Short mmCIF file of C-alpha atoms and ligand atoms in Angstrom, two decimals:
data_model
loop_
_atom_site.label_atom_id
_atom_site.label_comp_id
_atom_site.label_asym_id
_atom_site.label_seq_id
_atom_site.Cartn_x
_atom_site.Cartn_y
_atom_site.Cartn_z
CA UNK A 1 30.46 17.27 24.80
CA UNK A 2 31.66 15.62 21.96
CA UNK A 3 28.62 14.95 20.15
CA UNK A 4 28.57 11.47 18.35
CA UNK A 5 28.25 11.66 14.47
CA UNK A 6 24.56 11.13 14.01
CA UNK A 7 23.81 14.65 16.14
CA UNK A 8 26.87 16.42 14.32
CA UNK A 9 25.09 15.20 11.32
CA UNK A 10 21.54 14.83 12.16
CA UNK A 11 19.14 17.58 13.15
CA UNK A 12 17.33 17.26 16.29
CA UNK A 13 13.47 16.73 15.67
CA UNK A 14 10.75 16.74 18.70
CA UNK A 15 7.25 15.60 18.12
CA UNK A 16 4.83 19.01 19.64
CA UNK A 17 1.26 16.80 18.74
CA UNK A 18 -0.34 14.90 16.55
CA UNK A 19 -4.04 14.32 16.15
CA UNK A 20 -6.32 11.67 14.57
CA UNK A 21 -7.63 12.70 11.08
CA UNK A 22 -10.27 11.04 9.83
CA UNK A 23 -9.94 10.93 5.90
CA UNK A 24 -12.71 11.69 2.88
CA UNK A 25 -10.34 8.75 1.45
CA UNK A 26 -11.21 6.13 3.92
CA UNK A 27 -8.45 5.60 6.38
CA UNK A 28 -7.98 7.49 9.68
CA UNK A 29 -4.49 9.17 9.40
CA UNK A 30 -2.32 10.43 12.20
CA UNK A 31 -1.14 14.10 11.56
CA UNK A 32 2.26 14.77 13.46
CA UNK A 33 3.79 18.19 14.07
CA UNK A 34 7.33 18.54 14.26
CA UNK A 35 10.06 21.73 15.85
CA UNK A 36 13.54 21.03 15.05
CA UNK A 37 17.08 23.03 15.65
CA UNK A 38 17.32 24.28 12.09
CA UNK A 39 14.50 25.91 11.41
CA UNK A 40 11.24 27.20 12.61
CA UNK A 41 9.28 26.06 10.04
CA UNK A 42 6.30 23.42 11.59
CA UNK A 43 7.23 20.62 9.31
CA UNK A 44 5.24 17.54 9.14
CA UNK A 45 4.43 13.61 9.30
CA UNK A 46 1.16 12.33 7.62
CA UNK A 47 1.32 8.83 9.19
CA UNK A 48 -0.55 5.92 8.11
CA UNK A 49 -0.73 3.39 10.72
CA UNK A 50 -2.34 3.94 14.62
CA UNK A 51 1.26 2.02 15.80
CA UNK A 52 3.66 3.80 14.40
CA UNK A 53 4.29 5.67 17.34
CA UNK A 54 6.67 9.23 17.41
CA UNK A 55 10.23 8.12 20.04
CA UNK A 56 9.91 11.73 21.24
CA UNK A 57 6.09 12.25 21.41
CA UNK A 58 5.36 9.17 23.71
CA UNK A 59 8.58 9.80 25.66
CA UNK A 60 6.94 10.63 29.53
CA UNK A 61 7.53 14.22 30.55
CA UNK A 62 8.14 15.17 33.79
CA UNK A 63 4.85 16.36 36.25
CA UNK A 64 2.24 15.80 32.81
CA UNK A 65 -0.70 14.06 33.72
CA UNK A 66 -2.48 11.55 31.31
CA UNK A 67 -4.69 13.70 30.16
CA UNK A 68 -1.69 16.07 29.13
CA UNK A 69 -0.39 12.95 27.32
CA UNK A 70 -4.00 12.74 25.94
CA UNK A 71 -3.98 16.29 24.83
CA UNK A 72 -0.63 16.23 22.97
CA UNK A 73 -1.97 12.94 21.05
CA UNK A 74 0.54 10.79 22.98
CA UNK A 75 -2.05 7.21 23.71
CA UNK A 76 -2.29 4.42 22.84
CA UNK A 77 -5.49 3.25 20.62
CA UNK A 78 -8.27 5.39 20.29
CA UNK A 79 -9.91 8.34 22.26
CA UNK A 80 -13.09 8.21 23.54
CA UNK A 81 -15.40 10.50 25.77
CA UNK A 82 -14.28 9.14 29.88
CA UNK A 83 -11.19 8.03 28.86
CA UNK A 84 -8.68 9.02 32.09
CA UNK A 85 -5.29 6.42 30.80
CA UNK A 86 -3.20 8.24 27.82
CA UNK A 87 -1.00 4.97 28.03
CA UNK A 88 -4.00 1.52 28.38
CA UNK A 89 -6.87 1.61 25.88
CA UNK A 90 -8.83 -0.82 27.91
CA UNK A 91 -11.62 -0.89 25.50
CA UNK A 92 -8.93 -2.12 22.96
CA UNK A 93 -6.76 -4.69 25.03
CA UNK A 94 -3.49 -2.34 24.20
CA UNK A 95 -0.81 -1.01 27.10
CA UNK A 96 2.46 0.72 26.34
CA UNK A 97 5.68 0.60 28.44
CA UNK A 98 7.59 2.66 29.01
CA UNK A 99 11.83 2.31 30.45
CA UNK A 100 13.01 4.04 33.79
CA UNK A 101 13.76 6.98 31.91
CA UNK A 102 10.85 7.41 30.25
CA UNK A 103 11.16 5.69 27.22
CA UNK A 104 8.91 3.81 25.06
CA UNK A 105 9.25 0.11 25.14
CA UNK A 106 8.09 -1.32 22.14
CA UNK A 107 6.41 -5.06 21.01
CA UNK A 108 4.39 -5.86 18.16
CA UNK A 109 1.46 -5.61 19.80
CA UNK A 110 1.32 -1.90 20.30
CA UNK A 111 4.19 -1.05 17.88
CA UNK A 112 4.92 -0.88 14.63
CA UNK A 113 8.43 -2.69 13.80
CA UNK A 114 11.02 -0.55 12.42
CA UNK A 115 12.22 -3.43 11.04
CA UNK A 116 9.87 -3.55 8.59
CA UNK A 117 10.08 -1.99 4.75
CA UNK A 118 7.81 0.52 5.04
CA UNK A 119 6.15 2.91 1.92
CA UNK A 120 7.72 6.52 2.34
CA UNK A 121 7.64 9.73 0.49
CA UNK A 122 9.76 12.46 1.57
CA UNK A 123 7.20 15.50 0.03
CA UNK A 124 8.06 19.23 0.19
CA UNK A 125 5.06 21.76 -0.02
CA UNK A 126 4.06 22.72 -3.32
CA UNK A 127 1.05 24.80 -2.60
CA UNK A 128 0.37 25.25 -6.09
CA UNK A 129 0.35 22.28 -6.74
CA UNK A 130 -1.67 20.20 -3.92
CA UNK A 131 -4.43 23.73 -3.35
CA UNK A 132 -4.69 25.82 -5.86
CA UNK A 133 -5.22 22.92 -9.11
CA UNK A 134 -2.05 24.23 -10.95
CA UNK A 135 -0.89 22.04 -13.86
CA UNK A 136 2.12 23.41 -13.62
CA UNK A 137 3.81 20.41 -11.87
CA UNK A 138 2.65 16.84 -10.47
CA UNK A 139 3.40 17.22 -6.99
CA UNK A 140 -0.47 18.00 -6.27
CA UNK A 141 -1.33 14.17 -8.35
CA UNK A 142 2.13 12.53 -6.43
CA UNK A 143 0.46 13.73 -3.34
CA UNK A 144 -2.54 12.51 -3.60
CA UNK A 145 -0.88 9.04 -5.35
CA UNK A 146 1.42 8.44 -2.03
CA UNK A 147 -1.38 8.44 0.34
CA UNK A 148 -3.72 6.11 -2.17
CA UNK A 149 -0.43 3.43 -2.79
CA UNK A 150 0.45 3.58 1.36
CA UNK A 151 -3.19 2.52 1.98
CA UNK A 152 -3.46 -0.18 -0.83
CA UNK A 153 -2.16 -3.34 -0.48
CA UNK A 154 -0.83 -3.39 -5.02
CA UNK A 155 -1.82 -0.05 -7.02
CA UNK A 156 -4.01 -2.05 -9.61
CA UNK A 157 -2.82 -0.05 -12.72
CA UNK A 158 0.80 0.04 -11.87
CA UNK A 159 1.55 -3.18 -10.06
CA UNK A 160 3.02 -1.65 -7.41
CA UNK A 161 2.92 -3.16 -3.87
CA UNK A 162 1.56 -0.86 -1.55
CA UNK A 163 1.71 -0.02 2.17
CA UNK A 164 -1.59 -1.78 2.89
CA UNK A 165 -2.47 0.64 5.60
CA UNK A 166 1.51 1.41 6.58
CA UNK A 167 3.65 4.07 5.47
CA UNK A 168 4.61 7.44 6.46
CA UNK A 169 4.50 11.00 3.97
CA UNK A 170 7.20 13.29 5.49
CA UNK A 171 5.69 16.79 4.51
CA UNK A 172 8.40 19.37 4.43
CA UNK A 173 7.70 22.89 4.54
CA UNK A 174 9.93 23.35 1.50
CA UNK A 175 7.93 25.66 -1.34
CA UNK A 176 9.60 26.22 -4.55
CA UNK A 177 12.46 23.52 -3.48
CA UNK A 178 13.07 25.69 -0.65
CA UNK A 179 13.16 29.19 -2.64
CA UNK A 180 9.53 30.14 -0.82
CA UNK A 181 5.90 30.90 -2.37
CA UNK A 182 6.60 34.85 -3.76
CA UNK A 183 9.89 33.35 -5.08
CA UNK A 184 8.44 30.62 -6.72
CA UNK A 185 5.63 32.90 -8.28
CA UNK A 186 8.26 35.01 -9.85
CA UNK A 187 9.82 31.80 -11.25
CA UNK A 188 6.75 31.53 -12.50
CA UNK A 189 6.65 34.39 -14.59
CA UNK A 190 10.35 33.40 -15.82
CA UNK A 191 8.92 30.20 -17.20
CA UNK A 192 6.16 32.25 -19.21
CA UNK A 193 8.90 34.29 -20.19
CA UNK A 194 10.72 31.45 -21.61
CA UNK A 195 13.34 29.97 -19.04
CA UNK A 196 12.97 26.27 -17.45
CA UNK A 197 12.08 25.50 -13.82
CA UNK A 198 15.75 25.34 -13.33
CA UNK A 199 16.82 28.54 -14.91
CA UNK A 200 13.86 30.56 -13.50
CA UNK A 201 15.88 29.74 -10.59
CA UNK A 202 18.88 30.50 -11.16
CA UNK A 203 17.92 33.94 -12.51
CA UNK A 204 16.37 34.75 -8.94
CA UNK A 205 19.66 34.13 -7.65
CA UNK A 206 19.15 30.72 -6.02
CA UNK A 207 20.12 27.30 -6.43
CA UNK A 208 18.67 24.54 -9.47
CA UNK A 209 17.40 22.80 -5.92
CA UNK A 210 19.06 24.02 -2.63
CA UNK A 211 16.82 21.27 -0.48
CA UNK A 212 17.79 19.56 2.50
CA UNK A 213 16.39 16.83 3.40
CA UNK A 214 17.85 15.68 6.56
CA UNK A 215 15.33 16.75 8.67
CA UNK A 216 12.61 14.28 7.12
CA UNK A 217 15.77 11.87 8.11
CA UNK A 218 15.56 12.55 11.75
CA UNK A 219 11.70 12.64 11.22
CA UNK A 220 11.74 8.77 9.87
CA UNK A 221 14.15 7.77 12.51
CA UNK A 222 11.88 9.55 15.40
CA UNK A 223 8.88 7.41 14.09
CA UNK A 224 10.72 4.56 14.90
CA UNK A 225 11.42 3.88 10.92
CA UNK A 226 14.24 1.63 9.95
CA UNK A 227 13.63 0.48 6.32
CA UNK A 228 12.51 2.81 3.69
CA UNK A 229 10.81 1.88 0.06
CA UNK A 230 11.16 5.62 -0.64
CA UNK A 231 8.70 6.79 -3.18
CA UNK A 232 10.40 9.17 -5.56
CA UNK A 233 12.61 10.12 -9.18
CA UNK A 234 14.71 12.67 -7.29
CA UNK A 235 18.27 10.95 -7.08
CA UNK A 236 18.91 13.25 -4.78
CA UNK A 237 16.77 12.14 -2.39
CA UNK A 238 17.48 9.20 -2.34
CA UNK A 239 20.73 9.50 -1.69
CA UNK A 240 20.17 12.43 1.15
CA UNK A 241 17.28 9.86 2.57
CA UNK A 242 19.32 6.54 3.78
CA UNK A 243 21.84 7.11 7.06
CA UNK A 244 22.57 3.72 7.37
CA UNK A 245 22.62 1.88 9.83
CA UNK A 246 20.02 4.20 11.15
CA UNK A 247 18.16 4.31 8.44
CA UNK A 248 17.96 2.25 4.91
CA UNK A 249 16.79 3.04 1.80
CA UNK A 250 15.90 -0.69 0.56
CA UNK A 251 13.79 0.00 -2.53
CA UNK A 252 12.84 3.06 -4.61
CA UNK A 253 9.81 3.32 -6.12
CA UNK A 254 9.16 5.28 -9.02
CA UNK A 255 6.72 7.98 -9.66
CA UNK A 256 5.80 7.74 -13.22
CA UNK A 257 3.22 10.73 -14.24
CA UNK A 258 0.00 9.40 -14.35
CA UNK A 259 -0.61 11.29 -17.71
CA UNK A 260 2.09 8.68 -18.94
CA UNK A 261 0.51 5.46 -18.40
CA UNK A 262 -3.23 6.31 -18.43
CA UNK A 263 -4.61 8.18 -21.34
CA UNK A 264 -7.09 10.80 -20.07
CA UNK A 265 -5.61 10.36 -16.82
CA UNK A 266 -3.57 12.42 -14.59
CA UNK A 267 -2.30 15.93 -15.76
CA UNK A 268 -1.27 17.06 -19.23
CA UNK A 269 -0.36 20.37 -20.31
CA UNK A 270 2.33 22.07 -21.91
CA UNK A 271 4.27 23.52 -19.01
CA UNK A 272 3.69 19.84 -16.40
CA UNK A 273 5.37 18.20 -19.55
CA UNK A 274 8.40 21.22 -20.01
CA UNK A 275 8.73 21.02 -16.06
CA UNK A 276 9.04 17.00 -16.42
CA UNK A 277 11.76 17.22 -19.38
CA UNK A 278 13.62 19.84 -17.39
CA UNK A 279 13.35 17.54 -14.33
CA UNK A 280 14.77 15.02 -16.19
CA UNK A 281 17.14 16.35 -18.35
CA UNK A 282 18.52 19.36 -15.57
CA UNK A 283 18.69 17.60 -12.52
CA UNK A 284 19.14 13.72 -13.56
CA UNK A 285 15.35 12.81 -12.78
CA UNK A 286 14.95 8.59 -12.70
CA UNK A 287 11.78 8.83 -15.26
CA UNK A 288 11.86 6.58 -18.48
CA UNK A 289 9.88 9.29 -20.25
CA UNK A 290 7.92 8.80 -24.01
CA UNK A 291 8.68 12.56 -24.13
CA UNK A 292 10.27 14.10 -26.86
CA UNK A 293 13.54 15.22 -25.32
CA UNK A 294 15.94 17.92 -27.14
CA UNK A 295 18.92 15.18 -26.30
CA UNK A 296 19.98 12.91 -28.40
CA UNK A 297 17.87 9.80 -28.10
CA UNK A 298 15.65 10.23 -31.20
CA UNK A 299 11.74 11.33 -30.27
CA UNK A 300 9.80 8.96 -28.14
CA UNK A 301 12.62 6.42 -27.11
CA UNK A 302 12.41 5.08 -24.08
CA UNK A 303 15.23 6.87 -22.03
CA UNK A 304 17.15 4.01 -20.14
N1 GTP B 1 11.49 27.10 -7.66
C1 GTP B 1 10.92 26.21 -8.27
N2 GTP B 1 9.78 24.70 -7.59
C2 GTP B 1 8.64 24.26 -7.71
C3 GTP B 1 8.65 25.14 -9.53
N3 GTP B 1 7.59 23.40 -9.85
C4 GTP B 1 7.33 22.81 -8.57
N4 GTP B 1 8.45 23.15 -7.59
C5 GTP B 1 9.01 23.18 -5.98
O1 GTP B 1 9.42 21.87 -6.48
C6 GTP B 1 9.24 20.88 -5.23
C7 GTP B 1 8.64 19.62 -5.80
O2 GTP B 1 9.49 19.02 -4.61
P1 GTP B 1 8.47 17.09 -4.60
O3 GTP B 1 7.54 16.52 -5.13
O4 GTP B 1 8.64 16.73 -3.01
O5 GTP B 1 9.35 16.33 -5.41
P2 GTP B 1 11.16 16.15 -6.72
O6 GTP B 1 11.92 16.66 -5.56
O7 GTP B 1 10.15 17.20 -7.23
O8 GTP B 1 11.10 14.53 -6.75
P3 GTP B 1 10.09 13.51 -6.59
O9 GTP B 1 10.23 12.71 -5.27
O10 GTP B 1 10.79 12.61 -8.18
O11 GTP B 1 8.74 14.06 -7.17
C8 GTP B 1 7.98 22.02 -4.39
O12 GTP B 1 8.67 22.21 -3.21
C9 GTP B 1 7.36 22.48 -4.87
O13 GTP B 1 6.94 23.78 -4.93
C10 GTP B 1 9.23 25.36 -9.97
O14 GTP B 1 9.00 25.69 -11.19
N5 GTP B 1 9.17 26.59 -9.86
ZN1 ZN B 2 4.39 21.33 -7.24
#
């Protein structure tokens, strides 16, 4: 069967399970775990907003019970002891509708309207930055900040308009810009020997950045998102994240390192400055830098 252009280009993703996660930061988030037809990794979507619904998760499956649906997380509203119907939350007066084929019929009362500009971060896994307090990169800071920005109306320190409680962090298992943690640790040793983050990858016979963000794009489309405000400095992400007419990047929201705008805050180390400098100088990241770059500009000048 001839596949349409969308089917040929985009990976197929399927949400396997969703669960409510009460967070230490205040809002509940809904963690979605995806399978896909490209790799055997468990890519995730951290969804802010109970009403942002995965079409693949909520699609009715032959022979399943309402209990089965609630167990995999395909329910509307809140779970509580004794609840028997996944598709109706009596306490909140919410009821989902489905078409003949079992696909969710969306309405503004129960489902986020994907035409809304939705604040999104497509984030690659970084164990060292997110879990091991590493000051070699800004990934952990970016991850935390994306969550805070999606949860708030406006970021006080920068005035950036937040997601007011609606948005998604697509969390791609692309550790080490896709080379994996073991190779990334070797890259760190090469960096301590004087290489930069791009040279280290190449010395290890890897591309500087071989990531493909298309699984993230498919996940956003599955979540019914159409217009995204993308939190990134990475031009490649902007390029790859859009897929008109299914997904449009309506705004790039910069992620300026906190240390650059708030003295004494954020991550400050010679390693992270070197990492950021390389991303600007050699990977074209869209950061206006107070860094003393080795390029033609005078130290301290703002790059346009
Ligand atoms: N190979 C390698 N990967 C690194 C190094 N430092 C961080 N990383 C990886 O770089 C990736 C960072 O990706 P993201 O945080 O999504 O962001 P980005 O591509 O830098 O672009 P932004 O969206 O602007 O933050 C993660 O996979 C990290 O594990 C390094 O020195 N070498
Ligand atoms: Zn990192």
